[in-house]
Structure formats: structure tokens, C-alpha cells
Amino acid sequence: MRVLVVTAVPVERDAVTRAFGGAPDSVTLPGGELHRCGAFDVLAGGAGPAAAAAATAFALASGASAPEPYGLVVSAGIGGAFTPLTPLGSLVVADGIVAADLGADTPEGFLPVTALGFGRDRFTSPPALVREVAAATGAAAGPVLTVSTVTGTAERAAALLAAHPGALAEAMEGFGVAEAAARAALPVLELRAVSNAVGPRDRDAWRIGDALAALTDAFGKTAPVLEGWNSHEDLEG
């Protein structure tokens, strides 16, 4: 089974491909440069849900006619976490990929797009796969929020947690990747390494290098799980 891994930026893509060793083959797509490492195609699709959705859709369409089609899509990279549940350098695997700011602002507060009567605001990864990845990597499992604007204040962090109790992390691409995967009838997974805490921006406290190293280590440990996973039991989304 082939696996499509979508990151935001090349440094995340390269962190993933380092897990496989050797020099990857490069393929140029409309959605960006894809690095092929055996059964894994790793694409830096751009920052934000729109870029991620477009790049993922291009990659899936380009690979649709291959002898071995894609069987799984993974959104991967670094992200912010609602500490102390998920400390810096730790890993998070999403059991729910949530569009945290897709909806409408009202005098009564934020309404998700589903409350407006259309769309969806959550994708659920296959529970068995989430459990296997968490066991292989030591990742915490829980909701990961997709936001278009990275949180920069304590007030916004508190509001997100109030609206999405139990959320472990936030990033900018997961929901876009999930939208494209769903339209191709493929399961999706999101795996994040924690580089910073969600809240007031303090770049001196960020641990991007540690998070990228953790991302490499995670794919080294979880590659056999992802490549060998072919069960669609309990698939939602």
C-alpha cells in the first residue's frame, strides 16, 4: 500500500523523509515537490488548510492511475500544544481532526459551520490505526485543531479549549488534508510533533529542532504500521 504524507513546508517534509534513509526520488507536481521513499510519497503542500487541501488533491489525482494506488493519507508536521498534557518535543496523533474556526461569529459566540446547517467541522481517523500509531510512537491521542490563524494569546487559547474540551494541539493543515482525502474515499491520519505551547507567542521558548527530530523518530517507528495497515474497520469520515 502506498501512503501519501503531506506537510506544510520543506523542512517538515525533509524531517519525515530522513526516517527512511537514503536519497528520495523527486517528482514535481502542480501542488509542489514530492519526495518518494519506497511506499511513502512525502509532499510539502504549503501552509494553511486551503493550500494543504489543494496540494493533497493534486497529489491524489496524480497517483490515482499508479499500479499501486494510495491507501492512506497522513497530515504531518510540527505544531503547538495545549500543555502540560503534551509537552514540548512530544508527539500527538489525532483521533479527531477539527476545523476550530470554520463557522460564524455571533453575539452569542462562535457557531461551527455544522450549526449553520451545512458542511462539516470534524473528521475521525480509524480508531484502530490511531491506537497502533500511539502505541508505536508513544504519542498522546486526542483531538487536533486546525486553525487558519495561529493562536497568540492566552485568551484565545482558553476559548479554543472551552469550545473543544480535550484538544491536545493545534496546527494549520490537518482539516484541509482530510477534506481532500475524504473526497477520494481514503482514510486520513494526523501526526504532530510539539514545537511550542499554544498561547502567547514566545519564539525563544520554541523547540523547532527538537520537534523535527521527534517527527523523524516517529516516522521511523510508525512506518511499518502505516505501510502495513489495510483494514477499513471502524472507518469514519
PDB file of C-alpha atoms in Angstrom:
ATOM      1  CA  MET A   1       0.000   0.000   0.000  1.00  0.00           C
ATOM      2  CA  ARG A   2       1.249   3.479  -0.825  1.00  0.00           C
ATOM      3  CA  VAL A   3       0.979   6.268   1.738  1.00  0.00           C
ATOM      4  CA  LEU A   4       0.761   9.975   0.935  1.00  0.00           C
ATOM      5  CA  VAL A   5       2.253  12.179   3.648  1.00  0.00           C
ATOM      6  CA  VAL A   6       1.511  15.910   3.407  1.00  0.00           C
ATOM      7  CA  THR A   7       3.468  18.517   5.378  1.00  0.00           C
ATOM      8  CA  ALA A   8       3.288  22.290   5.222  1.00  0.00           C
ATOM      9  CA  VAL A   9       6.901  23.241   4.498  1.00  0.00           C
ATOM     10  CA  PRO A  10      10.027  21.534   3.079  1.00  0.00           C
ATOM     11  CA  VAL A  11      11.807  21.338   6.449  1.00  0.00           C
ATOM     12  CA  GLU A  12       8.950  19.156   7.754  1.00  0.00           C
ATOM     13  CA  ARG A  13       8.934  17.073   4.573  1.00  0.00           C
ATOM     14  CA  ASP A  14      12.679  16.508   4.917  1.00  0.00           C
ATOM     15  CA  ALA A  15      12.275  15.520   8.583  1.00  0.00           C
ATOM     16  CA  VAL A  16       9.840  12.816   7.512  1.00  0.00           C
ATOM     17  CA  THR A  17      11.967  11.527   4.622  1.00  0.00           C
ATOM     18  CA  ARG A  18      15.059  11.278   6.854  1.00  0.00           C
ATOM     19  CA  ALA A  19      13.282   8.493   8.701  1.00  0.00           C
ATOM     20  CA  PHE A  20      13.525   6.287   5.624  1.00  0.00           C
ATOM     21  CA  GLY A  21      17.240   6.785   4.923  1.00  0.00           C
ATOM     22  CA  GLY A  22      18.878   7.286   1.545  1.00  0.00           C
ATOM     23  CA  ALA A  23      18.125   9.921  -1.064  1.00  0.00           C
ATOM     24  CA  PRO A  24      14.466  10.127  -2.099  1.00  0.00           C
ATOM     25  CA  ASP A  25      13.329  10.372  -5.689  1.00  0.00           C
ATOM     26  CA  SER A  26      11.835  13.779  -6.508  1.00  0.00           C
ATOM     27  CA  VAL A  27       8.657  14.261  -8.508  1.00  0.00           C
ATOM     28  CA  THR A  28       7.384  17.715  -9.469  1.00  0.00           C
ATOM     29  CA  LEU A  29       3.619  18.141  -9.152  1.00  0.00           C
ATOM     30  CA  PRO A  30       1.352  21.182  -9.538  1.00  0.00           C
ATOM     31  CA  GLY A  31       0.955  21.024  -5.760  1.00  0.00           C
ATOM     32  CA  GLY A  32       4.688  21.035  -5.003  1.00  0.00           C
ATOM     33  CA  GLU A  33       7.745  18.806  -4.994  1.00  0.00           C
ATOM     34  CA  LEU A  34       7.028  15.278  -3.860  1.00  0.00           C
ATOM     35  CA  HIS A  35       9.741  13.033  -2.403  1.00  0.00           C
ATOM     36  CA  ARG A  36       9.254   9.321  -2.998  1.00  0.00           C
ATOM     37  CA  CYS A  37      10.694   6.926  -0.399  1.00  0.00           C
ATOM     38  CA  GLY A  38       9.572   3.389  -1.137  1.00  0.00           C
ATOM     39  CA  ALA A  39       5.894   3.141  -0.270  1.00  0.00           C
ATOM     40  CA  PHE A  40       5.836   6.720   1.077  1.00  0.00           C
ATOM     41  CA  ASP A  41       5.282   9.849  -1.005  1.00  0.00           C
ATOM     42  CA  VAL A  42       6.029  12.965   1.053  1.00  0.00           C
ATOM     43  CA  LEU A  43       4.806  16.347  -0.142  1.00  0.00           C
ATOM     44  CA  ALA A  44       5.337  19.876   1.194  1.00  0.00           C
ATOM     45  CA  GLY A  45       1.977  21.296   0.213  1.00  0.00           C
ATOM     46  CA  GLY A  46       2.046  24.767   1.770  1.00  0.00           C
ATOM     47  CA  ALA A  47       0.808  26.413   4.943  1.00  0.00           C
ATOM     48  CA  GLY A  48      -2.866  26.608   5.849  1.00  0.00           C
ATOM     49  CA  PRO A  49      -5.897  24.438   5.143  1.00  0.00           C
ATOM     50  CA  ALA A  50      -6.567  25.749   1.632  1.00  0.00           C
ATOM     51  CA  ALA A  51      -3.045  25.104   0.344  1.00  0.00           C
ATOM     52  CA  ALA A  52      -2.995  21.731   2.082  1.00  0.00           C
ATOM     53  CA  ALA A  53      -6.303  20.674   0.513  1.00  0.00           C
ATOM     54  CA  ALA A  54      -5.277  21.761  -2.969  1.00  0.00           C
ATOM     55  CA  ALA A  55      -1.851  20.120  -2.816  1.00  0.00           C
ATOM     56  CA  THR A  56      -3.296  16.891  -1.426  1.00  0.00           C
ATOM     57  CA  ALA A  57      -5.961  16.774  -4.132  1.00  0.00           C
ATOM     58  CA  PHE A  58      -3.349  17.276  -6.885  1.00  0.00           C
ATOM     59  CA  ALA A  59      -1.154  14.531  -5.441  1.00  0.00           C
ATOM     60  CA  LEU A  60      -4.038  12.088  -5.093  1.00  0.00           C
ATOM     61  CA  ALA A  61      -5.194  12.772  -8.658  1.00  0.00           C
ATOM     62  CA  SER A  62      -1.654  12.349  -9.978  1.00  0.00           C
ATOM     63  CA  GLY A  63      -1.284   8.999  -8.221  1.00  0.00           C
ATOM     64  CA  ALA A  64      -4.725   7.635  -8.993  1.00  0.00           C
ATOM     65  CA  SER A  65      -3.574   5.699 -12.075  1.00  0.00           C
ATOM     66  CA  ALA A  66      -0.464   4.175 -10.472  1.00  0.00           C
ATOM     67  CA  PRO A  67      -0.189   0.356 -10.316  1.00  0.00           C
ATOM     68  CA  GLU A  68      -0.482   0.589  -6.539  1.00  0.00           C
ATOM     69  CA  PRO A  69      -2.841   3.419  -5.563  1.00  0.00           C
ATOM     70  CA  TYR A  70      -2.750   5.323  -2.307  1.00  0.00           C
ATOM     71  CA  GLY A  71      -4.450   3.628   0.613  1.00  0.00           C
ATOM     72  CA  LEU A  72      -3.841   6.193   3.347  1.00  0.00           C
ATOM     73  CA  VAL A  73      -3.209   9.944   3.656  1.00  0.00           C
ATOM     74  CA  VAL A  74      -1.256  11.423   6.574  1.00  0.00           C
ATOM     75  CA  SER A  75      -1.060  15.078   7.591  1.00  0.00           C
ATOM     76  CA  ALA A  76       2.250  15.519   9.412  1.00  0.00           C
ATOM     77  CA  GLY A  77       4.456  18.226  10.822  1.00  0.00           C
ATOM     78  CA  ILE A  78       5.101  20.254  13.928  1.00  0.00           C
ATOM     79  CA  GLY A  79       2.503  22.172  15.882  1.00  0.00           C
ATOM     80  CA  GLY A  80       1.506  23.914  19.067  1.00  0.00           C
ATOM     81  CA  ALA A  81       0.127  22.019  22.020  1.00  0.00           C
ATOM     82  CA  PHE A  82      -2.134  22.703  24.945  1.00  0.00           C
ATOM     83  CA  THR A  83       0.474  21.878  27.585  1.00  0.00           C
ATOM     84  CA  PRO A  84       1.082  20.307  30.115  1.00  0.00           C
ATOM     85  CA  LEU A  85      -0.767  17.316  28.640  1.00  0.00           C
ATOM     86  CA  THR A  86       1.501  17.413  25.597  1.00  0.00           C
ATOM     87  CA  PRO A  87       4.928  18.867  26.488  1.00  0.00           C
ATOM     88  CA  LEU A  88       7.448  20.245  24.007  1.00  0.00           C
ATOM     89  CA  GLY A  89       9.082  17.535  21.934  1.00  0.00           C
ATOM     90  CA  SER A  90       6.251  15.059  22.480  1.00  0.00           C
ATOM     91  CA  LEU A  91       4.008  13.564  19.805  1.00  0.00           C
ATOM     92  CA  VAL A  92       0.277  13.816  19.192  1.00  0.00           C
ATOM     93  CA  VAL A  93      -1.832  11.596  16.943  1.00  0.00           C
ATOM     94  CA  ALA A  94      -5.283  12.957  16.159  1.00  0.00           C
ATOM     95  CA  ASP A  95      -8.319  10.859  16.900  1.00  0.00           C
ATOM     96  CA  GLY A  96     -10.342  13.814  15.604  1.00  0.00           C
ATOM     97  CA  ILE A  97      -9.247  16.443  13.062  1.00  0.00           C
ATOM     98  CA  VAL A  98     -11.295  19.538  13.880  1.00  0.00           C
ATOM     99  CA  ALA A  99     -11.843  22.782  11.967  1.00  0.00           C
ATOM    100  CA  ALA A 100     -11.763  25.036  15.005  1.00  0.00           C
ATOM    101  CA  ASP A 101     -12.520  28.371  13.333  1.00  0.00           C
ATOM    102  CA  LEU A 102     -14.765  27.380  10.411  1.00  0.00           C
ATOM    103  CA  GLY A 103     -18.170  28.911  11.085  1.00  0.00           C
ATOM    104  CA  ALA A 104     -19.678  32.230  12.108  1.00  0.00           C
ATOM    105  CA  ASP A 105     -19.147  34.772  14.860  1.00  0.00           C
ATOM    106  CA  THR A 106     -22.385  35.809  16.559  1.00  0.00           C
ATOM    107  CA  PRO A 107     -23.368  37.950  19.558  1.00  0.00           C
ATOM    108  CA  GLU A 108     -23.881  34.672  21.418  1.00  0.00           C
ATOM    109  CA  GLY A 109     -20.439  33.392  20.469  1.00  0.00           C
ATOM    110  CA  PHE A 110     -18.860  31.256  17.774  1.00  0.00           C
ATOM    111  CA  LEU A 111     -21.034  28.840  15.797  1.00  0.00           C
ATOM    112  CA  PRO A 112     -19.354  25.973  13.933  1.00  0.00           C
ATOM    113  CA  VAL A 113     -20.240  25.510  10.294  1.00  0.00           C
ATOM    114  CA  THR A 114     -22.375  22.490  11.195  1.00  0.00           C
ATOM    115  CA  ALA A 115     -24.586  24.687  13.392  1.00  0.00           C
ATOM    116  CA  LEU A 116     -25.234  26.840  10.325  1.00  0.00           C
ATOM    117  CA  GLY A 117     -26.771  23.839   8.615  1.00  0.00           C
ATOM    118  CA  PHE A 118     -24.074  22.867   6.138  1.00  0.00           C
ATOM    119  CA  GLY A 119     -20.597  21.422   5.822  1.00  0.00           C
ATOM    120  CA  ARG A 120     -18.693  19.512   8.461  1.00  0.00           C
ATOM    121  CA  ASP A 121     -16.160  20.509  11.075  1.00  0.00           C
ATOM    122  CA  ARG A 122     -14.561  17.186  12.043  1.00  0.00           C
ATOM    123  CA  PHE A 123     -13.011  14.102  10.528  1.00  0.00           C
ATOM    124  CA  THR A 124     -12.357  10.972  12.556  1.00  0.00           C
ATOM    125  CA  SER A 125      -9.366   8.744  11.839  1.00  0.00           C
ATOM    126  CA  PRO A 126      -9.706   4.934  12.013  1.00  0.00           C
ATOM    127  CA  PRO A 127      -9.601   4.204  15.762  1.00  0.00           C
ATOM    128  CA  ALA A 128      -7.536   1.034  15.386  1.00  0.00           C
ATOM    129  CA  LEU A 129      -4.909   2.896  13.372  1.00  0.00           C
ATOM    130  CA  VAL A 130      -4.763   5.708  15.929  1.00  0.00           C
ATOM    131  CA  ARG A 131      -4.191   3.150  18.681  1.00  0.00           C
ATOM    132  CA  GLU A 132      -1.445   1.379  16.731  1.00  0.00           C
ATOM    133  CA  VAL A 133       0.393   4.603  15.917  1.00  0.00           C
ATOM    134  CA  ALA A 134       0.120   5.816  19.516  1.00  0.00           C
ATOM    135  CA  ALA A 135       1.498   2.507  20.765  1.00  0.00           C
ATOM    136  CA  ALA A 136       4.390   2.521  18.284  1.00  0.00           C
ATOM    137  CA  THR A 137       5.450   6.126  18.930  1.00  0.00           C
ATOM    138  CA  GLY A 138       4.326   6.903  22.471  1.00  0.00           C
ATOM    139  CA  ALA A 139       2.129   9.676  21.093  1.00  0.00           C
ATOM    140  CA  ALA A 140      -0.810  11.062  23.009  1.00  0.00           C
ATOM    141  CA  ALA A 141      -4.112  10.531  21.193  1.00  0.00           C
ATOM    142  CA  GLY A 142      -6.783  13.231  21.116  1.00  0.00           C
ATOM    143  CA  PRO A 143      -8.339  15.984  19.017  1.00  0.00           C
ATOM    144  CA  VAL A 144      -6.038  18.211  16.970  1.00  0.00           C
ATOM    145  CA  LEU A 145      -7.480  21.575  15.954  1.00  0.00           C
ATOM    146  CA  THR A 146      -6.968  23.112  12.519  1.00  0.00           C
ATOM    147  CA  VAL A 147      -6.810  26.910  12.625  1.00  0.00           C
ATOM    148  CA  SER A 148      -6.208  29.487   9.919  1.00  0.00           C
ATOM    149  CA  THR A 149      -4.647  31.904  12.411  1.00  0.00           C
ATOM    150  CA  VAL A 150      -2.123  30.541  14.875  1.00  0.00           C
ATOM    151  CA  THR A 151      -3.126  31.265  18.463  1.00  0.00           C
ATOM    152  CA  GLY A 152      -1.096  34.082  20.044  1.00  0.00           C
ATOM    153  CA  THR A 153      -2.854  34.953  23.288  1.00  0.00           C
ATOM    154  CA  ALA A 154      -3.836  33.174  26.484  1.00  0.00           C
ATOM    155  CA  GLU A 155      -7.424  34.346  25.989  1.00  0.00           C
ATOM    156  CA  ARG A 156      -7.695  32.715  22.561  1.00  0.00           C
ATOM    157  CA  ALA A 157      -6.096  29.500  23.847  1.00  0.00           C
ATOM    158  CA  ALA A 158      -8.646  29.364  26.670  1.00  0.00           C
ATOM    159  CA  ALA A 159     -11.510  29.994  24.255  1.00  0.00           C
ATOM    160  CA  LEU A 160     -10.384  27.161  21.988  1.00  0.00           C
ATOM    161  CA  LEU A 161     -10.169  24.755  24.899  1.00  0.00           C
ATOM    162  CA  ALA A 162     -13.582  25.836  26.137  1.00  0.00           C
ATOM    163  CA  ALA A 163     -15.070  25.191  22.683  1.00  0.00           C
ATOM    164  CA  HIS A 164     -13.124  21.957  22.158  1.00  0.00           C
ATOM    165  CA  PRO A 165     -12.567  20.240  25.525  1.00  0.00           C
ATOM    166  CA  GLY A 166      -9.783  17.702  25.432  1.00  0.00           C
ATOM    167  CA  ALA A 167      -7.982  19.216  22.440  1.00  0.00           C
ATOM    168  CA  LEU A 168      -4.287  18.380  22.579  1.00  0.00           C
ATOM    169  CA  ALA A 169      -2.779  20.515  19.826  1.00  0.00           C
ATOM    170  CA  GLU A 170      -3.358  22.969  17.022  1.00  0.00           C
ATOM    171  CA  ALA A 171      -1.898  23.205  13.523  1.00  0.00           C
ATOM    172  CA  MET A 172      -2.931  24.718  10.207  1.00  0.00           C
ATOM    173  CA  GLU A 173      -3.244  21.909   7.659  1.00  0.00           C
ATOM    174  CA  GLY A 174      -4.938  18.781   9.018  1.00  0.00           C
ATOM    175  CA  PHE A 175      -8.523  19.598   8.114  1.00  0.00           C
ATOM    176  CA  GLY A 176      -7.561  20.603   4.564  1.00  0.00           C
ATOM    177  CA  VAL A 177      -5.703  17.335   4.044  1.00  0.00           C
ATOM    178  CA  ALA A 178      -8.664  15.446   5.494  1.00  0.00           C
ATOM    179  CA  GLU A 179     -11.136  17.164   3.143  1.00  0.00           C
ATOM    180  CA  ALA A 180      -9.134  16.084   0.098  1.00  0.00           C
ATOM    181  CA  ALA A 181      -8.663  12.554   1.425  1.00  0.00           C
ATOM    182  CA  ALA A 182     -12.377  12.179   2.145  1.00  0.00           C
ATOM    183  CA  ARG A 183     -13.306  13.213  -1.395  1.00  0.00           C
ATOM    184  CA  ALA A 184     -11.001  10.458  -2.638  1.00  0.00           C
ATOM    185  CA  ALA A 185     -12.655   7.999  -0.207  1.00  0.00           C
ATOM    186  CA  LEU A 186      -9.375   7.490   1.670  1.00  0.00           C
ATOM    187  CA  PRO A 187      -8.728   7.316   5.411  1.00  0.00           C
ATOM    188  CA  VAL A 188      -6.683  10.105   6.979  1.00  0.00           C
ATOM    189  CA  LEU A 189      -4.372  10.405   9.958  1.00  0.00           C
ATOM    190  CA  GLU A 190      -2.719  13.456  11.548  1.00  0.00           C
ATOM    191  CA  LEU A 191       0.595  13.159  13.392  1.00  0.00           C
ATOM    192  CA  ARG A 192       2.214  16.189  15.052  1.00  0.00           C
ATOM    193  CA  ALA A 193       5.410  16.811  16.990  1.00  0.00           C
ATOM    194  CA  VAL A 194       5.090  19.584  19.559  1.00  0.00           C
ATOM    195  CA  SER A 195       7.332  22.610  18.992  1.00  0.00           C
ATOM    196  CA  ASN A 196       5.620  25.201  21.189  1.00  0.00           C
ATOM    197  CA  ALA A 197       2.803  25.833  23.602  1.00  0.00           C
ATOM    198  CA  VAL A 198      -0.489  27.257  22.353  1.00  0.00           C
ATOM    199  CA  GLY A 199      -0.879  30.773  23.722  1.00  0.00           C
ATOM    200  CA  PRO A 200       1.272  33.916  23.906  1.00  0.00           C
ATOM    201  CA  ARG A 201       3.944  33.830  21.204  1.00  0.00           C
ATOM    202  CA  ASP A 202       7.390  33.348  22.737  1.00  0.00           C
ATOM    203  CA  ARG A 203       9.770  32.352  19.964  1.00  0.00           C
ATOM    204  CA  ASP A 204      12.635  31.954  22.416  1.00  0.00           C
ATOM    205  CA  ALA A 205      10.719  29.094  24.003  1.00  0.00           C
ATOM    206  CA  TRP A 206      10.015  27.250  20.767  1.00  0.00           C
ATOM    207  CA  ARG A 207      11.825  23.952  20.234  1.00  0.00           C
ATOM    208  CA  ILE A 208      11.523  23.507  16.488  1.00  0.00           C
ATOM    209  CA  GLY A 209      14.693  21.458  16.147  1.00  0.00           C
ATOM    210  CA  ASP A 210      13.602  19.060  18.873  1.00  0.00           C
ATOM    211  CA  ALA A 211      10.162  18.735  17.293  1.00  0.00           C
ATOM    212  CA  LEU A 212      11.597  17.979  13.854  1.00  0.00           C
ATOM    213  CA  ALA A 213      13.866  15.330  15.375  1.00  0.00           C
ATOM    214  CA  ALA A 214      10.842  13.823  17.133  1.00  0.00           C
ATOM    215  CA  LEU A 215       8.963  13.792  13.817  1.00  0.00           C
ATOM    216  CA  THR A 216      11.794  11.852  12.158  1.00  0.00           C
ATOM    217  CA  ASP A 217      11.874   9.387  15.035  1.00  0.00           C
ATOM    218  CA  ALA A 218       8.094   8.982  14.901  1.00  0.00           C
ATOM    219  CA  PHE A 219       8.063   8.019  11.235  1.00  0.00           C
ATOM    220  CA  GLY A 220      10.942   5.632  11.777  1.00  0.00           C
ATOM    221  CA  LYS A 221       8.863   3.832  14.395  1.00  0.00           C
ATOM    222  CA  THR A 222       5.489   4.037  12.717  1.00  0.00           C
ATOM    223  CA  ALA A 223       6.391   3.389   9.060  1.00  0.00           C
ATOM    224  CA  PRO A 224       5.711  -0.380   9.310  1.00  0.00           C
ATOM    225  CA  VAL A 225       2.341   0.330  10.925  1.00  0.00           C
ATOM    226  CA  LEU A 226       1.310   2.799   8.226  1.00  0.00           C
ATOM    227  CA  GLU A 227       2.595   0.780   5.291  1.00  0.00           C
ATOM    228  CA  GLY A 228       1.049  -2.436   6.533  1.00  0.00           C
ATOM    229  CA  TRP A 229      -2.290  -1.015   7.574  1.00  0.00           C
ATOM    230  CA  ASN A 230      -5.032  -2.139   5.201  1.00  0.00           C
ATOM    231  CA  SER A 231      -8.100  -2.552   7.376  1.00  0.00           C
ATOM    232  CA  HIS A 232     -11.046  -0.173   6.924  1.00  0.00           C
ATOM    233  CA  GLU A 233     -12.812  -1.415  10.039  1.00  0.00           C
ATOM    234  CA  ASP A 234     -14.418   1.351  12.077  1.00  0.00           C
ATOM    235  CA  LEU A 235     -13.513   3.898   9.389  1.00  0.00           C
ATOM    236  CA  GLU A 236     -15.387   7.137   9.861  1.00  0.00           C
ATOM    237  CA  GLY A 237     -15.113  10.309   7.910  1.00  0.00           C
TER     238      GLY A 237
END
